[in-house]
Coordinates of C-alpha atoms and ligand atoms in Angstrom, one line a residue:
X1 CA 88.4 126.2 81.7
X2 CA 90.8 125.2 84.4
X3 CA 93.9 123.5 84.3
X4 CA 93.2 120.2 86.5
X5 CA 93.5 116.6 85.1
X6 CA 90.3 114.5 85.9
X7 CA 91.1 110.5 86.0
X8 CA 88.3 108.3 85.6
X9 CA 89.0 106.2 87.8
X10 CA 88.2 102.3 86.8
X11 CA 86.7 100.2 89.5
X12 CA 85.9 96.9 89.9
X13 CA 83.9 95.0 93.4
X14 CA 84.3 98.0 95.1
X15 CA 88.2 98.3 94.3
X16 CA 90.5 100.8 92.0
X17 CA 92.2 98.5 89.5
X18 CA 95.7 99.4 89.0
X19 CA 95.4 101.2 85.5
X20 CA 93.5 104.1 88.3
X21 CA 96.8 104.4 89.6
X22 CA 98.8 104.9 86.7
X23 CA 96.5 107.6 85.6
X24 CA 96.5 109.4 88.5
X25 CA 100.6 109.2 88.6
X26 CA 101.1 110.4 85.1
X27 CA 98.4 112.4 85.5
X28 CA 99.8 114.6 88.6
X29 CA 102.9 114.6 86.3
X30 CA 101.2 116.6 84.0
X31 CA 98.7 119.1 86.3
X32 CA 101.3 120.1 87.4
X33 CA 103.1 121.2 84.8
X34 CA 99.7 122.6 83.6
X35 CA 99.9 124.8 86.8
X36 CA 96.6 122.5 88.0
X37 CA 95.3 119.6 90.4
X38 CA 95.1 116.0 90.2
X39 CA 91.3 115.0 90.4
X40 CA 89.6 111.4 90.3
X41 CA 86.1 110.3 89.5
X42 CA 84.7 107.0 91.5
X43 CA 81.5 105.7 89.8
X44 CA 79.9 102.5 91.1
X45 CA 77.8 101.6 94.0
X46 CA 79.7 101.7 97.5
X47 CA 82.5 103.0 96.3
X48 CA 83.4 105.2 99.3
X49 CA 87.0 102.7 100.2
X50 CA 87.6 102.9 96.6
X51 CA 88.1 106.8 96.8
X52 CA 90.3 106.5 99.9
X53 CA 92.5 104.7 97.8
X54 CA 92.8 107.2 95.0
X55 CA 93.1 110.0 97.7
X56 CA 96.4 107.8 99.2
X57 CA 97.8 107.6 95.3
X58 CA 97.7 111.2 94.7
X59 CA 94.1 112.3 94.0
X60 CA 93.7 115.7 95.3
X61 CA 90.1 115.5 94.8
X62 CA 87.8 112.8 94.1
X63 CA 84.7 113.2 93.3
X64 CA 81.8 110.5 94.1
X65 CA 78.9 109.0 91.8
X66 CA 77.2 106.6 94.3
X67 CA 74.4 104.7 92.9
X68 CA 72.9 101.2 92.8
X69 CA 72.1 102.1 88.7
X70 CA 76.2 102.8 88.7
X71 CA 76.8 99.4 90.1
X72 CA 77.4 97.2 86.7
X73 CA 79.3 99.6 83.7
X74 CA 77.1 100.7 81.0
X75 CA 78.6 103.1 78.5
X76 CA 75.4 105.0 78.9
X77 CA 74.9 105.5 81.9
X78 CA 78.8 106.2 83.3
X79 CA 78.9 108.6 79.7
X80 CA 75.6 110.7 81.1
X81 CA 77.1 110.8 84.6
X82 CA 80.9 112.3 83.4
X83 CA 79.6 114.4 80.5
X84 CA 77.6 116.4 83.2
X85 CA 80.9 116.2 86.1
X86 CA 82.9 117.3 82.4
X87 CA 81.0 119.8 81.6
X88 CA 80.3 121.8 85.4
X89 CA 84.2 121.4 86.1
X90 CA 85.6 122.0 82.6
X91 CA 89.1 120.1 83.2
X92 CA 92.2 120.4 81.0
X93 CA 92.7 117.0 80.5
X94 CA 90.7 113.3 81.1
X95 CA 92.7 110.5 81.4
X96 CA 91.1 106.9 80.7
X97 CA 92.4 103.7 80.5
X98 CA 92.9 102.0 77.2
X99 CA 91.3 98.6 78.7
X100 CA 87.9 97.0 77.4
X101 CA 85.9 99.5 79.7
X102 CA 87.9 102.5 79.1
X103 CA 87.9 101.9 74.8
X104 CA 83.8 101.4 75.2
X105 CA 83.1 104.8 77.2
X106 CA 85.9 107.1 76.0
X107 CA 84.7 107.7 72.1
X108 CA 81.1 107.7 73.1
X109 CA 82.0 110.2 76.1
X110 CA 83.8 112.7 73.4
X111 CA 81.6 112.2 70.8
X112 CA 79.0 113.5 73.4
X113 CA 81.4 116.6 74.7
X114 CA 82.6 117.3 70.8
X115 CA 85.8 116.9 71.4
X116 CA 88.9 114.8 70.4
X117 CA 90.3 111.5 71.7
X118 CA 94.0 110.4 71.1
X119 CA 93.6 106.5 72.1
X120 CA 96.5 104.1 73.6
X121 CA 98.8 106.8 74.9
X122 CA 102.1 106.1 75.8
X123 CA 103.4 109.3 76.7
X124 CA 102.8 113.2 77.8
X125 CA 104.9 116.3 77.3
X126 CA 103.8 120.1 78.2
X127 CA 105.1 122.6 75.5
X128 CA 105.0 126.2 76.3
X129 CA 101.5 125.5 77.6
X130 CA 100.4 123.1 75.3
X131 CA 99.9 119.3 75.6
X132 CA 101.6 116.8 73.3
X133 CA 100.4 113.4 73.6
X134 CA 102.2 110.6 71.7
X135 CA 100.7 107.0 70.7
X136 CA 101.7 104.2 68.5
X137 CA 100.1 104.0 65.0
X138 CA 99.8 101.2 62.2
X139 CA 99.9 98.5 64.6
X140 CA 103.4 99.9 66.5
X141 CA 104.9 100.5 63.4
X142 CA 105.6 104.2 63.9
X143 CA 104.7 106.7 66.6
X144 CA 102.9 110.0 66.2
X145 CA 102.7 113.2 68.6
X146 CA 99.4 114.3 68.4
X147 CA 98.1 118.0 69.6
X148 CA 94.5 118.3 70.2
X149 CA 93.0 121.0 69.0
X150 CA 89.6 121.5 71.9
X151 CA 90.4 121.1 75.0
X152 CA 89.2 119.6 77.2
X153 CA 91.7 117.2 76.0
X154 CA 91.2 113.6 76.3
X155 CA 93.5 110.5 76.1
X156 CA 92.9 106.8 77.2
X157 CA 96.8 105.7 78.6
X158 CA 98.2 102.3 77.8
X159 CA 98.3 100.1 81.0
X160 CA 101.3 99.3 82.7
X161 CA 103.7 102.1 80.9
X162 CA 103.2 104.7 83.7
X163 CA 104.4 104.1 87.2
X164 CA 101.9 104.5 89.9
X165 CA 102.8 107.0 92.8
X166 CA 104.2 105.7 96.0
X167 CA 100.9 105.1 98.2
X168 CA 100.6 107.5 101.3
X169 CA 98.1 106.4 103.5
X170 CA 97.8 109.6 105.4
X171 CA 97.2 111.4 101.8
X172 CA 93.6 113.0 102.0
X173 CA 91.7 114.2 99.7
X174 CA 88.3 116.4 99.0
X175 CA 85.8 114.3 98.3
X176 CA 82.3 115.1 97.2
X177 CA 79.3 113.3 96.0
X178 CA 77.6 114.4 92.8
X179 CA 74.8 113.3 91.2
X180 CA 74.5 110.0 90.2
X181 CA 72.2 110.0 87.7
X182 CA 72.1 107.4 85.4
X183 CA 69.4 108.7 83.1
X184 CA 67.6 106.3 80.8
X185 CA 69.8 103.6 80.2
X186 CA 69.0 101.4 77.2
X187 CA 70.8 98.9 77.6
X188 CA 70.7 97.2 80.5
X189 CA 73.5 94.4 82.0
X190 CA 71.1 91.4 83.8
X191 CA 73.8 88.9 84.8
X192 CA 77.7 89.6 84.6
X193 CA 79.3 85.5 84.4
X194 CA 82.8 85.2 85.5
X195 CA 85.6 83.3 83.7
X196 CA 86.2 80.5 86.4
X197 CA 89.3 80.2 88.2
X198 CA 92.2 82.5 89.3
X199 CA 93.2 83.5 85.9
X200 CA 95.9 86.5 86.3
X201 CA 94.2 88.9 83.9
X202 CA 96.5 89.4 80.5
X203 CA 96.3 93.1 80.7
X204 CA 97.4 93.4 84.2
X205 CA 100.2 90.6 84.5
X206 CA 103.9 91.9 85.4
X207 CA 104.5 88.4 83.6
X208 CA 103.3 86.3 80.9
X209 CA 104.3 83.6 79.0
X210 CA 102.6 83.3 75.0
X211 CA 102.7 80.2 72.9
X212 CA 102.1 79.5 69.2
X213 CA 101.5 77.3 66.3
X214 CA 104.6 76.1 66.9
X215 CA 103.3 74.5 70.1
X216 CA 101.6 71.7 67.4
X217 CA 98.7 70.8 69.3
X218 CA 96.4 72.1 72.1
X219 CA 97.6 69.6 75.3
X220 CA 101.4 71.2 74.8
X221 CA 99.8 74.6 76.1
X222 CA 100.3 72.4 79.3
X223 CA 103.8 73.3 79.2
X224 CA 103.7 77.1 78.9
X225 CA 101.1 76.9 81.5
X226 CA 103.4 75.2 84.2
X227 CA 106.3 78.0 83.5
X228 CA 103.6 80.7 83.6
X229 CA 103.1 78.8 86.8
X230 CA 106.2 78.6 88.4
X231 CA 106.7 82.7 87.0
X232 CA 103.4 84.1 88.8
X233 CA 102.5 84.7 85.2
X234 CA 99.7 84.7 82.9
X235 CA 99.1 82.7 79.7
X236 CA 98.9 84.2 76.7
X237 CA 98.2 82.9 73.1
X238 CA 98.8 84.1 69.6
X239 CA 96.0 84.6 66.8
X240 CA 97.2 81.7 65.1
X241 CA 96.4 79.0 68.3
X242 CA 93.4 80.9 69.0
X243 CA 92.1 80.1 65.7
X244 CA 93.0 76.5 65.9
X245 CA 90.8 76.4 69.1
X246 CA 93.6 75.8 71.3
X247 CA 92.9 78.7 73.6
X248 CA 89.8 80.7 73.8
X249 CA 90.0 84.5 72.6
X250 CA 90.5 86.0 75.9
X251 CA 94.1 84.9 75.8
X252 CA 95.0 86.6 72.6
X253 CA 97.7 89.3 72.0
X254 CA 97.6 91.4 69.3
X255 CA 96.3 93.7 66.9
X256 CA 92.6 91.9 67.0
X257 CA 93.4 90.4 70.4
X258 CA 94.9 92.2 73.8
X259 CA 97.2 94.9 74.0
X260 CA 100.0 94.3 77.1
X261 CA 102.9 95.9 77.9
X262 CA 104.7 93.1 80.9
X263 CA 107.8 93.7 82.6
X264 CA 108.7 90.3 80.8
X265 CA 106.8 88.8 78.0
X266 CA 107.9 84.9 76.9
X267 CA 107.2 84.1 73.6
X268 CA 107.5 80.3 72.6
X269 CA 106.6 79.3 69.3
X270 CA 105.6 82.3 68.0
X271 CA 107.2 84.1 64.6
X272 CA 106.2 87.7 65.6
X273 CA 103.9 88.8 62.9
X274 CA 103.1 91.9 62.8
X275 CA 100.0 91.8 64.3
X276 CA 101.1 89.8 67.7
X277 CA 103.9 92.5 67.9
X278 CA 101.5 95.1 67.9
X279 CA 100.2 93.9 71.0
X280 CA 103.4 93.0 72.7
X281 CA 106.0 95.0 71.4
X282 CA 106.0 97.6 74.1
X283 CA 107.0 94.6 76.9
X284 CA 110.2 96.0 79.1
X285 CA 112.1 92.4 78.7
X286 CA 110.6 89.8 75.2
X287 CA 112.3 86.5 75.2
X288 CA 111.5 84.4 72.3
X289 CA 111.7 80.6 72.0
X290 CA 111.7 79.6 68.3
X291 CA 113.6 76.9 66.3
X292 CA 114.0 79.7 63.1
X293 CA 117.4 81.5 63.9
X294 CA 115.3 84.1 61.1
X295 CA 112.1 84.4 62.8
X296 CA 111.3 88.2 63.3
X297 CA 110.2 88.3 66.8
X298 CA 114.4 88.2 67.5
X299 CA 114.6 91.2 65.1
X300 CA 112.4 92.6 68.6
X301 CA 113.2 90.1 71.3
X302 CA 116.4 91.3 74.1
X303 CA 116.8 87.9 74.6
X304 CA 116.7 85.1 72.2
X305 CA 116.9 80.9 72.5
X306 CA 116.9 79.3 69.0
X307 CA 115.5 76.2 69.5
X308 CA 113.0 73.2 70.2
X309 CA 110.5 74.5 72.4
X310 CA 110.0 71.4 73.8
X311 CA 113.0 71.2 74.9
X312 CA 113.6 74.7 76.1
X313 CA 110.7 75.4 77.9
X314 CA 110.6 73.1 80.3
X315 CA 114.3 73.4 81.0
X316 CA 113.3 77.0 81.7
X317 CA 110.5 75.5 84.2
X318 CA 112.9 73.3 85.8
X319 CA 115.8 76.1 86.2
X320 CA 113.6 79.0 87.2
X321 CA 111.5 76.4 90.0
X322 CA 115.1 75.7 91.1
X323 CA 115.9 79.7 91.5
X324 CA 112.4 80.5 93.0
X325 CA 112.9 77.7 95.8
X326 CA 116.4 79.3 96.4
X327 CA 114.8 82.8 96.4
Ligands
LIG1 C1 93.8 91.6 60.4 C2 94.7 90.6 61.1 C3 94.7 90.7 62.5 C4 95.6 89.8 63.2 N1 95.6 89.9 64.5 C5 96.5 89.1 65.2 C6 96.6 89.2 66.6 O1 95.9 90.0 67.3 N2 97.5 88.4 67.3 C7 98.3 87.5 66.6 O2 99.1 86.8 67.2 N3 98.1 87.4 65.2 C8 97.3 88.1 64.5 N4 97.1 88.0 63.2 C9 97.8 86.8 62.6 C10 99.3 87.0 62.3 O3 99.4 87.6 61.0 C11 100.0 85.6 62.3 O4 99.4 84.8 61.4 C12 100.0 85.0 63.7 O5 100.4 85.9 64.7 C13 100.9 83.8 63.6 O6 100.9 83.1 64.8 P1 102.1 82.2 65.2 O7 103.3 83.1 65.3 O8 101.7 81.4 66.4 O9 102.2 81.1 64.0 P2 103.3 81.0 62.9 O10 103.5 82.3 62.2 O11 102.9 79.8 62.1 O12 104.7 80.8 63.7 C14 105.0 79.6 64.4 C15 106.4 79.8 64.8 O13 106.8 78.7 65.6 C16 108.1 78.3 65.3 N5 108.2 76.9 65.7 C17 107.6 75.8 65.0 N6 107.9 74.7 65.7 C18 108.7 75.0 66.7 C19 109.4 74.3 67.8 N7 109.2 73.0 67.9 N8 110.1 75.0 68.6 C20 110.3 76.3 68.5 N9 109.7 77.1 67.6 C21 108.9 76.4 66.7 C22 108.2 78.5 63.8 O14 109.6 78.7 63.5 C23 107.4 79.8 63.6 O15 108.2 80.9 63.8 C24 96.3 88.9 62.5 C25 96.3 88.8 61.1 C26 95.5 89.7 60.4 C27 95.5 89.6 58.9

């Protein structure tokens, strides 16, 4: 068993999406205070550029599964390609992302290794040789530090908590190709559709801007939109506008919707339940918008505006379009 830290890297057309980063900067973090190296795994098909990039933020070694079988994710096929790579390099630690690709492989990849997963990690400590990982339970509401008791450990990591590494373009690393075999896949992806438009994806904005019931009706998300706009941000939606049809699924935070953790999260016309909090609550910055001086997303929020939403937000349009322009 070594002590290295194996990031499976999460790709997409060919490039590293920015959760690949964050792994492999917390992840270095830790190998080396395991005493090990930082390793990367790049499944896919043509993914050669792809592992440049992981080599320039930090990898040390990245190892290559290049196959036209690898092309579209399958839970069964990446699973049979790392549970072999798992088992012939016996890491300390594999990281995965707690996004919609990294939830589907990472219980079906321990299940098949027999070891334990602690899911959603927010942070990493080394004790006397042992690794602590700590994640938020029921729904945020407390946090637990979690030991595993096989190794090799593995942890899927929140996106956007950890800070990437500084990129170094002349960082190189060892790369080699293993085998990139598939094996009988079951289940088989025939056409992959996607969501039209530029949509900045929930899970990866620095920015985003929710709205609520207290929006009233569907065409008023044409408000939030337009400060999302003027922000660079994305729009997101609570479970309670979701389920009044005003905004499709995708856009939910929450417990049953998307996890996100912004640099500044805008919430406007939403009473932080529970549920949305638990989806939103680790944000850096949460302004809230609400007419109910009582609401509970201020018991959370760092800054709060009680009042009419439709007043508020597009003063907040007009005032930030006017600080933009002056840069
Ligand atoms: C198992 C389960 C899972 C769930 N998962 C999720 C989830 O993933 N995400 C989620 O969001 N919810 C989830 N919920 C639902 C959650 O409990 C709440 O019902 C929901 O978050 C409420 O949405 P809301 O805040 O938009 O609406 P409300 O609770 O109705 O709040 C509307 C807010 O708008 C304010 N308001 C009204 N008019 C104005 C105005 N003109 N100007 C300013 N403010 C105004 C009101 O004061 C109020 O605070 C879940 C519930 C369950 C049981």
């Amino acid at each position: 068993m070594s002590n290295d830290v194996l990031v499976i890297a999460e790709i997409r057309e060919g490039t590293p999406k920015k959760i690949s980063f964050e792994m492999l900067g917390e992840g270095k973090r830790i190998a080396e205070q395991l005493g090990g190296s930082i390793r990367a795994v790049a499944l896919g098909h043509e993914v050669g550029d792809a592992a440049s990039s992981l080599a320039q933020y930090g990898a040390d070694k990245v190892f290559v599964a290049d196959d036209s079988t690898l092309e579209n994710y399958t839970a069964e096929g990446y699973a049979n390609v790392l549970a072999n790579l798992i088992e012939q390099t016996q890491p300390a630690l594999v990281l995965l992302g707690a996004t919609t690709t990294g939830k589907d492989l990472a219980p079906r990849l321990a299940a098949r290794l027999g070891v334990g997963l602690a899911s959603d990690c927010t942070g990493f400590a080394v004790q006397d040789g042992e690794l602590l990982l700590t994640r938020p339970i029921y729904a945020g509401k407390a946090i637990a530090t979690v030991k595993q008791a096989v190794r090799p450990y593995m942890a899927t990591i929140r996106p956007n908590i950890f800070p990437t590494l500084e990129i170094d373009p002349s960082h190189e690393a060892d790369v080699e190709s293993i085998p990139a075999d598939a094996g009988d896949i079951r289940a088989k992806v025939v056409d992959l559709i996607k969501e039209a438009g530029d949509r900045i994806e929930l899970t990866e904005a620095d920015i985003i801007v929710s709205g609520g019931r207290g929006l009233k009706a569907p065409e008023n998300f044409a408000m939030i939109e337009e400060l999302a706009k003027v922000l660079g941000a994305a729009v997101g939606a609570s479970r309670a506008a979701v389920d009044a049809g005003w905004k499709d699924h995708s856009y939910q935070v929450g417990q049953t919707g998307k996890v996100v953790t912004p640099t500044l999260y805008i919430a406007c016309g939403i009473s932080g339940a529970i549920q949305h909090l638990a989806g939103m609550k680790t944000s850096k910055y949460i302004v809230a918008v609400n007419k109910d001086p009582d609401a509970p997303i201020f018991k959370v929020a760092d800054y709060g505006i009680v009042g009419d939403v439709f007043t508020v937000v597009p003063v907040l349009s007009e005032e930030f379009k006017k600080m933009m322009a002056e840069g």
